[in-house]
PDB file of N, CA and C in Angstrom:
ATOM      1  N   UNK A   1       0.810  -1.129   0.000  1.00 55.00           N
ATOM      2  CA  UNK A   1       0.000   0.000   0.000  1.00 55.00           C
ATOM      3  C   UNK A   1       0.891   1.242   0.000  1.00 55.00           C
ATOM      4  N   UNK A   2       0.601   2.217  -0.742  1.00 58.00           N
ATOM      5  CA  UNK A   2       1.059   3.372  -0.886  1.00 58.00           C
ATOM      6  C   UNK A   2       0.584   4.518  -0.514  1.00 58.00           C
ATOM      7  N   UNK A   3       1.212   5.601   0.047  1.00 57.00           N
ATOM      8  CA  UNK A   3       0.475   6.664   1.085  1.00 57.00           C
ATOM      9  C   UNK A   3       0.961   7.997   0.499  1.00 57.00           C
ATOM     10  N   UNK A   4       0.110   8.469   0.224  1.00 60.00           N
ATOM     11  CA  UNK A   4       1.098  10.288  -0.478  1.00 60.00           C
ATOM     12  C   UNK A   4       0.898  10.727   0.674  1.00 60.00           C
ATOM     13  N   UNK A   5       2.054  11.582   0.315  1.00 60.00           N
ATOM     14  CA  UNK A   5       2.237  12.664   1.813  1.00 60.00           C
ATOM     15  C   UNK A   5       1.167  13.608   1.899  1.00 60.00           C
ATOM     16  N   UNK A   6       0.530  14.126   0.822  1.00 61.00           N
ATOM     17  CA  UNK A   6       0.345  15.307   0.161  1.00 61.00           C
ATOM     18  C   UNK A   6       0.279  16.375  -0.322  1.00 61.00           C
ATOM     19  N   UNK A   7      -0.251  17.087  -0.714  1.00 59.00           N
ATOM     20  CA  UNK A   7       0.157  17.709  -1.984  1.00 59.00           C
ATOM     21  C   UNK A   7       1.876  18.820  -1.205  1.00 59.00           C
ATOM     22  N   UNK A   8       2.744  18.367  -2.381  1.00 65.00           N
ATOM     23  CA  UNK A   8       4.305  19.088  -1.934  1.00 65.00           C
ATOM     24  C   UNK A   8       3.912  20.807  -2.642  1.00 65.00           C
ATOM     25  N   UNK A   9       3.410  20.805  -3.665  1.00 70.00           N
ATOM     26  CA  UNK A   9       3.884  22.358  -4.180  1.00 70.00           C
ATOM     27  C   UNK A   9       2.737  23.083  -3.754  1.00 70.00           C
ATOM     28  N   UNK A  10       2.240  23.796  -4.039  1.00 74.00           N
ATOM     29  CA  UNK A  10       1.236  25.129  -4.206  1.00 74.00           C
ATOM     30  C   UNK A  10       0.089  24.774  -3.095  1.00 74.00           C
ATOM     31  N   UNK A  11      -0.213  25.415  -2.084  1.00 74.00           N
ATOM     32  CA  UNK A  11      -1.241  25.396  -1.045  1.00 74.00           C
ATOM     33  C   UNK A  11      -2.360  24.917  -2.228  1.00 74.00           C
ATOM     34  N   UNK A  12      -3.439  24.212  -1.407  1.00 84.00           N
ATOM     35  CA  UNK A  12      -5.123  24.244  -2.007  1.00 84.00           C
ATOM     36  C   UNK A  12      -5.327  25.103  -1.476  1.00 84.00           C
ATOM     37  N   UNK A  13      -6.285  24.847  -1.833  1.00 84.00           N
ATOM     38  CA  UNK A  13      -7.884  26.530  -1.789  1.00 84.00           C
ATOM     39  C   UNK A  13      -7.836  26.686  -0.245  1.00 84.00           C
ATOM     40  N   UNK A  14      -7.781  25.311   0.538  1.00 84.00           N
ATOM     41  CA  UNK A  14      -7.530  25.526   1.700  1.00 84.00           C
ATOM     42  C   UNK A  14      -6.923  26.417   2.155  1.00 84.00           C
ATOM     43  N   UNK A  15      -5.641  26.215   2.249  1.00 85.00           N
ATOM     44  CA  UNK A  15      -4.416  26.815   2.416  1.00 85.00           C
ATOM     45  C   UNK A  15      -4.330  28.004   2.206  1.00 85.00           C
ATOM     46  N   UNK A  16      -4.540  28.582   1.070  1.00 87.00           N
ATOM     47  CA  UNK A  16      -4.369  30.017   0.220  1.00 87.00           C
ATOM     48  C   UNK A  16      -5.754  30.694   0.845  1.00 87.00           C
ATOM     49  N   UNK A  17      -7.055  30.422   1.607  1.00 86.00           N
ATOM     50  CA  UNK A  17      -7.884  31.264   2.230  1.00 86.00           C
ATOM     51  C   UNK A  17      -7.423  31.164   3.668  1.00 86.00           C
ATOM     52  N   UNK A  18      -6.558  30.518   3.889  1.00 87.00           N
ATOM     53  CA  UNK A  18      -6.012  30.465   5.449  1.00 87.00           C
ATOM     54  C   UNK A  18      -5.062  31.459   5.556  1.00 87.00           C
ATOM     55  N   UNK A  19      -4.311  31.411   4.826  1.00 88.00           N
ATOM     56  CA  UNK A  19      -2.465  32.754   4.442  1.00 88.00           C
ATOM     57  C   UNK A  19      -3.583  33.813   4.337  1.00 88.00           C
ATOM     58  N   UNK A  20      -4.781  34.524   3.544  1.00 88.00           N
ATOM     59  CA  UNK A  20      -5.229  35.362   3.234  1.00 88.00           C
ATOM     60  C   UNK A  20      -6.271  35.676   4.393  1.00 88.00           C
ATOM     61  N   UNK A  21      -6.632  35.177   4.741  1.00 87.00           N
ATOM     62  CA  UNK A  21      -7.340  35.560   6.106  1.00 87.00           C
ATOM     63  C   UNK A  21      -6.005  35.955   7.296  1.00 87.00           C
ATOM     64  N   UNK A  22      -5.021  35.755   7.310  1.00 88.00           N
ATOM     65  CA  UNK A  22      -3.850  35.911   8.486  1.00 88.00           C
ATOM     66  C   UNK A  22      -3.311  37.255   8.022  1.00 88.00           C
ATOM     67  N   UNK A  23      -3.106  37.495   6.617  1.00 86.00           N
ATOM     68  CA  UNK A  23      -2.499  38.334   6.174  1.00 86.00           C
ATOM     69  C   UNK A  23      -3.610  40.090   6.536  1.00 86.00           C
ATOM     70  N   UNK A  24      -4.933  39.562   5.940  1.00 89.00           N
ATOM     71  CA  UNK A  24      -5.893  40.635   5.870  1.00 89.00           C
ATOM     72  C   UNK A  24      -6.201  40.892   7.396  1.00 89.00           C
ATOM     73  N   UNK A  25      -5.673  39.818   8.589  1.00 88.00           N
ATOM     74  CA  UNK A  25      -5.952  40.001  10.149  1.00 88.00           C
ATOM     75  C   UNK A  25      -4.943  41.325  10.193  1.00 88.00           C
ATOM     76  N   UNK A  26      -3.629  40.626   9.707  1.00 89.00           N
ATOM     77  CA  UNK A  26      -2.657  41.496  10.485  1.00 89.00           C
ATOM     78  C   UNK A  26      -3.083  42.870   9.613  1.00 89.00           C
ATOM     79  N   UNK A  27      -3.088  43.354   8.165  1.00 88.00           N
ATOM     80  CA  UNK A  27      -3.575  44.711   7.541  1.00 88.00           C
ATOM     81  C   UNK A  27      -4.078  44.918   8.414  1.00 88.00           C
ATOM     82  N   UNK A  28      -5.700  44.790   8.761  1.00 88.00           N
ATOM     83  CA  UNK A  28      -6.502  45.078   9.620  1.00 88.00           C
ATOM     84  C   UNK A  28      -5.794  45.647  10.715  1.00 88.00           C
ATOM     85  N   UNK A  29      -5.364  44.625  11.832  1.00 90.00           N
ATOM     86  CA  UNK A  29      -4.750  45.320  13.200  1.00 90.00           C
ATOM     87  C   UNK A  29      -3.781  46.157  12.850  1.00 90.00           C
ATOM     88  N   UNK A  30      -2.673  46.384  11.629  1.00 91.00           N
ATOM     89  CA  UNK A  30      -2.206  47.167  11.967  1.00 91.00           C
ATOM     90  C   UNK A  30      -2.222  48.473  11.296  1.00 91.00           C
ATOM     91  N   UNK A  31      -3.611  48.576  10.464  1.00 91.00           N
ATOM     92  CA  UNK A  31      -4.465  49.909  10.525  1.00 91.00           C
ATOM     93  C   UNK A  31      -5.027  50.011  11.689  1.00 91.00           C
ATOM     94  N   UNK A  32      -5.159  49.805  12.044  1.00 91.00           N
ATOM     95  CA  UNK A  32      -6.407  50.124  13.646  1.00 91.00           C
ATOM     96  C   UNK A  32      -5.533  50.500  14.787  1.00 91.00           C
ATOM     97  N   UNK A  33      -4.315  50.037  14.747  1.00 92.00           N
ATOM     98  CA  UNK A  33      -2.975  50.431  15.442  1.00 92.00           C
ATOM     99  C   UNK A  33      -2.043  51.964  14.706  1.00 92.00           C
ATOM    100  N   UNK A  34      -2.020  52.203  13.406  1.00 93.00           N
ATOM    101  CA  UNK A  34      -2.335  53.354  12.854  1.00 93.00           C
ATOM    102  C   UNK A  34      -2.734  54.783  13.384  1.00 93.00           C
ATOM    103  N   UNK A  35      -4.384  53.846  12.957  1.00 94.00           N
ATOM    104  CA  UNK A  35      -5.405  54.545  13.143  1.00 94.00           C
ATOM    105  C   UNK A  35      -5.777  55.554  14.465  1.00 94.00           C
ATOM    106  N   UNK A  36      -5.170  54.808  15.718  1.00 94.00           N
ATOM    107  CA  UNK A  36      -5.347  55.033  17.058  1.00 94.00           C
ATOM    108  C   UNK A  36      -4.316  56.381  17.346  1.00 94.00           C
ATOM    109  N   UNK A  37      -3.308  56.183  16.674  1.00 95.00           N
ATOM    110  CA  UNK A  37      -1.974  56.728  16.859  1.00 95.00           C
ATOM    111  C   UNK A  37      -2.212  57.990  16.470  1.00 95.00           C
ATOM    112  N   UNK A  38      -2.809  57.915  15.155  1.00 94.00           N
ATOM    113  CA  UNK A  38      -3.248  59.289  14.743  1.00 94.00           C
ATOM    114  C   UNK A  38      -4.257  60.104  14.904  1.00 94.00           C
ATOM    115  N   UNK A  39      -5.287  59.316  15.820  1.00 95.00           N
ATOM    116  CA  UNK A  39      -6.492  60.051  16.716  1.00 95.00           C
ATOM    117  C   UNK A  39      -5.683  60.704  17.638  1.00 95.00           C
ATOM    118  N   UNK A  40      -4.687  59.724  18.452  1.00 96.00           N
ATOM    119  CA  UNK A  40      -4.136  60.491  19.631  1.00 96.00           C
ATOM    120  C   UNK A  40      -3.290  61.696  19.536  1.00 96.00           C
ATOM    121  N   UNK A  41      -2.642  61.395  18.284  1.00 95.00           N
ATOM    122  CA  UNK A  41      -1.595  62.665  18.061  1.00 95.00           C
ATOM    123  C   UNK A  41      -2.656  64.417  17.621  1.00 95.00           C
ATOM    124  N   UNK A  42      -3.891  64.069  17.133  1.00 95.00           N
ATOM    125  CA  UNK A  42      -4.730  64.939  16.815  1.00 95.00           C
ATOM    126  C   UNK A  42      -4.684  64.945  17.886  1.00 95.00           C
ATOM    127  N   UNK A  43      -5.250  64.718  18.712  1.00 95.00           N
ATOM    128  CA  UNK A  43      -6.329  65.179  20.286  1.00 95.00           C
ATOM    129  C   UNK A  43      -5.162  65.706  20.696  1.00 95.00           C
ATOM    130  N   UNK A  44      -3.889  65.568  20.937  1.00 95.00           N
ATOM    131  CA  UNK A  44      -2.628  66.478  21.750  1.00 95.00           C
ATOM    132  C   UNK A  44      -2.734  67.504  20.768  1.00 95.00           C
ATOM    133  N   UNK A  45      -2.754  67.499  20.001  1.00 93.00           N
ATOM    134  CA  UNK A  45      -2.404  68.721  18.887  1.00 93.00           C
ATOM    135  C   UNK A  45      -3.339  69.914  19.386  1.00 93.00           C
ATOM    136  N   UNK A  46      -5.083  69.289  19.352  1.00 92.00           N
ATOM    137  CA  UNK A  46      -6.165  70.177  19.062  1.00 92.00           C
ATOM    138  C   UNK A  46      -5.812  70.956  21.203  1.00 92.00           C
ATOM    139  N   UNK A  47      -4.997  69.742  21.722  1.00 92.00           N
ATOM    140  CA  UNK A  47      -5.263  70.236  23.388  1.00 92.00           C
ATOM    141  C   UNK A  47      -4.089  71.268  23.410  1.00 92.00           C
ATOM    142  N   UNK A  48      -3.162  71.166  22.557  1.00 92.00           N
ATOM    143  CA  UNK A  48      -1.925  72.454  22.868  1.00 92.00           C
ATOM    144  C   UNK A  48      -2.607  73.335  22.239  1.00 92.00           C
ATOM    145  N   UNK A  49      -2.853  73.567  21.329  1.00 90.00           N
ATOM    146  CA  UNK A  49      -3.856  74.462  20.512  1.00 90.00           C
ATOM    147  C   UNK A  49      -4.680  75.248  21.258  1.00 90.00           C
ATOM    148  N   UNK A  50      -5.353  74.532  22.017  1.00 88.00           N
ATOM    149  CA  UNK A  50      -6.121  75.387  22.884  1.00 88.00           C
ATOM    150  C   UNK A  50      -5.348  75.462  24.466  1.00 88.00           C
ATOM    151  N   UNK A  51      -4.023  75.323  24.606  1.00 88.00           N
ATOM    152  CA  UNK A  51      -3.442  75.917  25.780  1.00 88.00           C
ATOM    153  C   UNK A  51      -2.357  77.443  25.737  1.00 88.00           C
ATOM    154  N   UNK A  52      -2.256  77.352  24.224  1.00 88.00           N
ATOM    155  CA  UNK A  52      -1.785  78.158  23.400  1.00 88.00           C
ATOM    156  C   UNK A  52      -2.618  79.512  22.802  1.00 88.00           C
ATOM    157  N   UNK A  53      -3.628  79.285  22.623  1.00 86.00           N
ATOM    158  CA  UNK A  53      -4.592  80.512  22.338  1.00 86.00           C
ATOM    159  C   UNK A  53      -4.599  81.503  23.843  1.00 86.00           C
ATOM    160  N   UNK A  54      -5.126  82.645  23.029  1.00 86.00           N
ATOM    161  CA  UNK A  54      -5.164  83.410  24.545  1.00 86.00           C
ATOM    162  C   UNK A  54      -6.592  83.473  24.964  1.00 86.00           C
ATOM    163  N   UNK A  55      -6.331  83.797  26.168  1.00 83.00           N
ATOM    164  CA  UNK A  55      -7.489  83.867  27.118  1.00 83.00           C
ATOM    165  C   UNK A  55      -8.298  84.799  26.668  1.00 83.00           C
ATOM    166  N   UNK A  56      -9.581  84.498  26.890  1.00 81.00           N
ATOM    167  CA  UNK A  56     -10.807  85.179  26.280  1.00 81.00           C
ATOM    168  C   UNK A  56     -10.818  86.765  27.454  1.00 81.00           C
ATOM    169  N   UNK A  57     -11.382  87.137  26.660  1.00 82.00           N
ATOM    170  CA  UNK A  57     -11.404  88.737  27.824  1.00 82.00           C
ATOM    171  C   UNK A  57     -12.296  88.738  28.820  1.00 82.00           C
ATOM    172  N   UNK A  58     -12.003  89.499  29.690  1.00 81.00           N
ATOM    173  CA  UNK A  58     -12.526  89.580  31.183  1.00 81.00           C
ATOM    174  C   UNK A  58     -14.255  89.896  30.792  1.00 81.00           C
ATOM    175  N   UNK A  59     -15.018  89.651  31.375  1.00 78.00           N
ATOM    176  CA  UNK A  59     -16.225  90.129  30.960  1.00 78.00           C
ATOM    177  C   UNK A  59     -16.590  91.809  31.496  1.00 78.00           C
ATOM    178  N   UNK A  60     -17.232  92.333  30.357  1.00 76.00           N
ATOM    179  CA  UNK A  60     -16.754  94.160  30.499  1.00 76.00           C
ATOM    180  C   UNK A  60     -18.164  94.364  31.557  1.00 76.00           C
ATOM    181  N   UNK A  61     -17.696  95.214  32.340  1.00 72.00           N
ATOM    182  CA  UNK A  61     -18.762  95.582  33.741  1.00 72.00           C
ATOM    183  C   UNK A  61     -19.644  96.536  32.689  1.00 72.00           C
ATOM    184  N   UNK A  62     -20.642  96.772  33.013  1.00 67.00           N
ATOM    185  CA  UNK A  62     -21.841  97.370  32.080  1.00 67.00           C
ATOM    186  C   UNK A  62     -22.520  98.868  32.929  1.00 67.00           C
ATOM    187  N   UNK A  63     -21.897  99.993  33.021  1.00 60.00           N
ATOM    188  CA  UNK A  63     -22.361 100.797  33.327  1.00 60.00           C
ATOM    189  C   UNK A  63     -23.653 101.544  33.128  1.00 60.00           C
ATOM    190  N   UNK A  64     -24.126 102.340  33.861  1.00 56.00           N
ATOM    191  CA  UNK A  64     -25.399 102.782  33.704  1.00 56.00           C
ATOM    192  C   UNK A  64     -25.088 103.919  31.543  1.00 56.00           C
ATOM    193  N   UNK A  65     -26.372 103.732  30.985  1.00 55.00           N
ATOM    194  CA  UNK A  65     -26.042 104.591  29.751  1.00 55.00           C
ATOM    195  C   UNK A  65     -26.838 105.978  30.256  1.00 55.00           C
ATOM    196  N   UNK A  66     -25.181 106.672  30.469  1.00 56.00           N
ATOM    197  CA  UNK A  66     -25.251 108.084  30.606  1.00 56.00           C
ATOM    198  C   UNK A  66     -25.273 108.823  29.755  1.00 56.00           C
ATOM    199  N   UNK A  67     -24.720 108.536  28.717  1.00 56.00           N
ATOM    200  CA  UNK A  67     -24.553 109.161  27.296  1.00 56.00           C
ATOM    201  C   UNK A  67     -26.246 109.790  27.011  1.00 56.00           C
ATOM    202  N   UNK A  68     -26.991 108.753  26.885  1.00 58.00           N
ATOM    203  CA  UNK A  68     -28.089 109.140  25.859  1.00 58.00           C
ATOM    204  C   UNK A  68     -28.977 109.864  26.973  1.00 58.00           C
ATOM    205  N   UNK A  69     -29.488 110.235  28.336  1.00 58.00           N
ATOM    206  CA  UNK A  69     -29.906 111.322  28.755  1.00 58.00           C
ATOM    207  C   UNK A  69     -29.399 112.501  28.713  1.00 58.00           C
ATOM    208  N   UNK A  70     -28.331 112.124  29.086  1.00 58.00           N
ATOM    209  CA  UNK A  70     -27.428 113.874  28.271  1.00 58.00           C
ATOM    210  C   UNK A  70     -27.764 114.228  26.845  1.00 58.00           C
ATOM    211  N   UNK A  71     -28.064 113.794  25.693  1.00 60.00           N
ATOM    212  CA  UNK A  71     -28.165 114.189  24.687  1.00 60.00           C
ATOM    213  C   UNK A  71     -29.598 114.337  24.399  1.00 60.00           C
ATOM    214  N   UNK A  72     -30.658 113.461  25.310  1.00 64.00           N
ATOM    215  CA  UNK A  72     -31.893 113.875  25.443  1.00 64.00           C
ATOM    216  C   UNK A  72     -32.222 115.441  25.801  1.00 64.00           C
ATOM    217  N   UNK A  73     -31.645 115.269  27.088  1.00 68.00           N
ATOM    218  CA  UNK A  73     -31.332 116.744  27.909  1.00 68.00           C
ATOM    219  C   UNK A  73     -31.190 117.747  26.907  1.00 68.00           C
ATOM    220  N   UNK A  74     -29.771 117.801  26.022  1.00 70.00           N
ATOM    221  CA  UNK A  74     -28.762 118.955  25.584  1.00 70.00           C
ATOM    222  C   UNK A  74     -29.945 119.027  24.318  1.00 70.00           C
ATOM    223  N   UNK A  75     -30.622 118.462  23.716  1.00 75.00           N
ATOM    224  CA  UNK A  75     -31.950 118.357  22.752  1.00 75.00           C
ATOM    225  C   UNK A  75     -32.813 119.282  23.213  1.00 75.00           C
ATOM    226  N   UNK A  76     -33.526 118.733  24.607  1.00 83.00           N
ATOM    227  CA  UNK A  76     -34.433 118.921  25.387  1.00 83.00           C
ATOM    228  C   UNK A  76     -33.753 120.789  25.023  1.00 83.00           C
ATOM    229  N   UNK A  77     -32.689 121.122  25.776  1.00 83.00           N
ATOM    230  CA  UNK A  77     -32.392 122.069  26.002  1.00 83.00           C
ATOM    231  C   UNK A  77     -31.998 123.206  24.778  1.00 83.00           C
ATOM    232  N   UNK A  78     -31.920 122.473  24.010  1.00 85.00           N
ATOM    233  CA  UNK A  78     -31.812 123.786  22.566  1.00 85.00           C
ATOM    234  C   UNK A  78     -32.847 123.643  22.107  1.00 85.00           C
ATOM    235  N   UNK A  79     -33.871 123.048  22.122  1.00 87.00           N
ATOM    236  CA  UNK A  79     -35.430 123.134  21.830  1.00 87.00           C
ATOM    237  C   UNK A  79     -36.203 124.466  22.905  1.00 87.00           C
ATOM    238  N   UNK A  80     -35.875 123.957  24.104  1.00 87.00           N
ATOM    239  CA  UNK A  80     -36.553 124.979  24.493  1.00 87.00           C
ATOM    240  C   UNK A  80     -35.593 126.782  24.616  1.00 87.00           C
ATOM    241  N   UNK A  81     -34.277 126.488  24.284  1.00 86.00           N
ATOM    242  CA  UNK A  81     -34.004 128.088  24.156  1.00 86.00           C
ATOM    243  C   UNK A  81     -34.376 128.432  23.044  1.00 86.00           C
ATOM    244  N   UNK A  82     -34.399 127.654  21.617  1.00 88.00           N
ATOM    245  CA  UNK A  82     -34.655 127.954  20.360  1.00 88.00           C
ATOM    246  C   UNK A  82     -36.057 128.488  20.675  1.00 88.00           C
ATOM    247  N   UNK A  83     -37.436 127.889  21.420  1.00 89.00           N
ATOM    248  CA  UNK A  83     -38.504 128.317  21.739  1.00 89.00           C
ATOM    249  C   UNK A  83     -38.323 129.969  22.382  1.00 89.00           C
ATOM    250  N   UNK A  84     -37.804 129.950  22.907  1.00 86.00           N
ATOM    251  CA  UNK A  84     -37.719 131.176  23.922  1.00 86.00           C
ATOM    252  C   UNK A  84     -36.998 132.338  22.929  1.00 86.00           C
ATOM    253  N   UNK A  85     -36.245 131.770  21.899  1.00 88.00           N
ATOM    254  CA  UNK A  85     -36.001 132.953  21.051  1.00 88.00           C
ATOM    255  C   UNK A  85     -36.885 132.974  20.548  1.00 88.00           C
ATOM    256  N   UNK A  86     -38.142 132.384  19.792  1.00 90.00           N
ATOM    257  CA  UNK A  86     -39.185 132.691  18.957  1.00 90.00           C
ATOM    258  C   UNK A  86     -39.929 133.565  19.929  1.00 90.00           C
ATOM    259  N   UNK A  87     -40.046 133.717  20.571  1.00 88.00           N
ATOM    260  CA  UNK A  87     -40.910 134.035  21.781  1.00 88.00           C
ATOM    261  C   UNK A  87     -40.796 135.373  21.643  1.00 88.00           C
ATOM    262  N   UNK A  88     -39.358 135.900  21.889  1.00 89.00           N
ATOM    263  CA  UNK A  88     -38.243 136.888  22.241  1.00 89.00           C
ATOM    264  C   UNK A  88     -38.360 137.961  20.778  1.00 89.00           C
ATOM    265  N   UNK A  89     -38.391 137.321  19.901  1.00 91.00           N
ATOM    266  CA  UNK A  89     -38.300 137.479  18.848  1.00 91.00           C
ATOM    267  C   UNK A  89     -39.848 137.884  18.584  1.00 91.00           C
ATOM    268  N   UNK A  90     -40.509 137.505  18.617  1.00 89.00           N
ATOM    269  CA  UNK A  90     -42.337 137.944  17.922  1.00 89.00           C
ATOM    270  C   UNK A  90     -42.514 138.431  19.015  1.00 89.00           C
ATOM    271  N   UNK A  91     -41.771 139.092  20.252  1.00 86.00           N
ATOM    272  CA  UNK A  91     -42.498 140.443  21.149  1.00 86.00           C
ATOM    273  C   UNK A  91     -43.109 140.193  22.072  1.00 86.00           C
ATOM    274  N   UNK A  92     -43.407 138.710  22.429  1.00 85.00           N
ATOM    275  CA  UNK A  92     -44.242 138.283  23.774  1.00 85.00           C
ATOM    276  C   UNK A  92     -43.707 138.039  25.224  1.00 85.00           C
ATOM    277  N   UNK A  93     -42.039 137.638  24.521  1.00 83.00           N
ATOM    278  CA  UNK A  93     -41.310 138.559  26.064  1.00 83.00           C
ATOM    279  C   UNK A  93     -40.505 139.429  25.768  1.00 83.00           C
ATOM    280  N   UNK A  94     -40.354 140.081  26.927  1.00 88.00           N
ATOM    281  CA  UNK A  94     -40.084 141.207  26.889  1.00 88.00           C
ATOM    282  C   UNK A  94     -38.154 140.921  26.962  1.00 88.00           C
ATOM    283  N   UNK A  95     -37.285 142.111  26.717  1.00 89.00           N
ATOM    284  CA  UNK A  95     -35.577 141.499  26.978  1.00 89.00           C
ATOM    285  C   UNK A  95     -35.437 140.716  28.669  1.00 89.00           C
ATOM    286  N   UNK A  96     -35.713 141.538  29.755  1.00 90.00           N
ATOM    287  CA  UNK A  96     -35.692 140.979  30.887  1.00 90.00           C
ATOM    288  C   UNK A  96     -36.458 139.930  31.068  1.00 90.00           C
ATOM    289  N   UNK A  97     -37.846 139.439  30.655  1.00 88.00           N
ATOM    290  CA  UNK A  97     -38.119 138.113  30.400  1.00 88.00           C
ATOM    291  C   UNK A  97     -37.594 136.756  29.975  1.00 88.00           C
ATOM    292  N   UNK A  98     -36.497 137.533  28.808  1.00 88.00           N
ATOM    293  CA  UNK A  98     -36.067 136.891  27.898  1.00 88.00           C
ATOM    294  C   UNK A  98     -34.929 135.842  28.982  1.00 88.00           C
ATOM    295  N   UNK A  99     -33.723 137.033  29.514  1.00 89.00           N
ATOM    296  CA  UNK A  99     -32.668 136.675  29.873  1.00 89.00           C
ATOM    297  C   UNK A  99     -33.301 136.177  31.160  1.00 89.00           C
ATOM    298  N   UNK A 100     -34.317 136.402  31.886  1.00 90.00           N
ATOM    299  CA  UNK A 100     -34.684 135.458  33.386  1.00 90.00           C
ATOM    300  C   UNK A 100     -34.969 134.270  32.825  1.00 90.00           C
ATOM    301  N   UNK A 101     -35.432 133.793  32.044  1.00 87.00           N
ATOM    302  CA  UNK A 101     -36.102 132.423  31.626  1.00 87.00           C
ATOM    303  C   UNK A 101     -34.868 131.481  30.952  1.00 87.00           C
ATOM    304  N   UNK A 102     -33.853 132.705  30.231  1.00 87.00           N
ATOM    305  CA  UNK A 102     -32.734 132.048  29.701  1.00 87.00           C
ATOM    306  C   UNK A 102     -31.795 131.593  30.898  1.00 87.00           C
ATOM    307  N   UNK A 103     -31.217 132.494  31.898  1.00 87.00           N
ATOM    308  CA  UNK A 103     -30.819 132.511  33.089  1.00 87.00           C
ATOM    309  C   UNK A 103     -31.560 130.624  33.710  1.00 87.00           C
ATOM    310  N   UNK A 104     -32.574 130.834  33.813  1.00 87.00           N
ATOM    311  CA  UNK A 104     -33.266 129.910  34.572  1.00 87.00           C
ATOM    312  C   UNK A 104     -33.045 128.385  33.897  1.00 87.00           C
ATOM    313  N   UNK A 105     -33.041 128.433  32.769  1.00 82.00           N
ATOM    314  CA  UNK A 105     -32.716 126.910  31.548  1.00 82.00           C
ATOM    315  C   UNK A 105     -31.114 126.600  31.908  1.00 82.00           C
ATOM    316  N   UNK A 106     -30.021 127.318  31.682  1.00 82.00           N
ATOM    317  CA  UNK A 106     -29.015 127.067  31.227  1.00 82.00           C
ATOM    318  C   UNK A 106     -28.273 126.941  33.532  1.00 82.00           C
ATOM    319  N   UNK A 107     -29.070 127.388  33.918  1.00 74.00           N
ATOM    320  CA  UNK A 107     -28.833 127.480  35.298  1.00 74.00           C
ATOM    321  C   UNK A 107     -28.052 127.968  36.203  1.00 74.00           C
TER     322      UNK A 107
END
């Protein structure tokens, strides 16, 4: 009786989806080993990045708006001398009227 060893040259189909499954393991792991490396090196990057930027500004204290009653006012107030010259002017006060009332606005 005679016994082959079997087959000496070229893997079967067997064989050749066994090498190709080992081969496509290791691709695999060592993209994913890659892969990891270069998430981590981003995330240090994006964290110096932001230890490196400057600090945002103090938050600005919010004072009362003084501005715009004063300009209400200084309105307010050349309206009514402009009045008081029409006044002054068409004869209904008199000069000493004029300058007491002007006197009295400007204070």
């Amino acid at each position: 009786m005679v016994f082959r060893a079997g087959r000496v040259g070229r893997p079967g189909l067997l064989g050749t989806v066994a090498r190709t499954a080992v081969v496509a393991g290791t691709a695999r792991a060592t993209a994913n080993v890659v892969d990891r490396h270069a998430q981590r090196r981003a995330a240090e990057s994006q964290a110096y990045a932001a230890q490196q930027a400057p600090p945002p500004p103090p938050p600005q204290q919010y004072a009362q708006p003084a501005p715009a009653p004063a300009a209400a006012e200084s309105e307010d107030l050349v309206s009514k001398l402009h009045e008081l010259g029409e006044l002054h002017a068409s004869g209904v006060l008199s000069d000493d009227e004029f300058a007491a009332a002007k006197r009295q606005l400007l204070g």
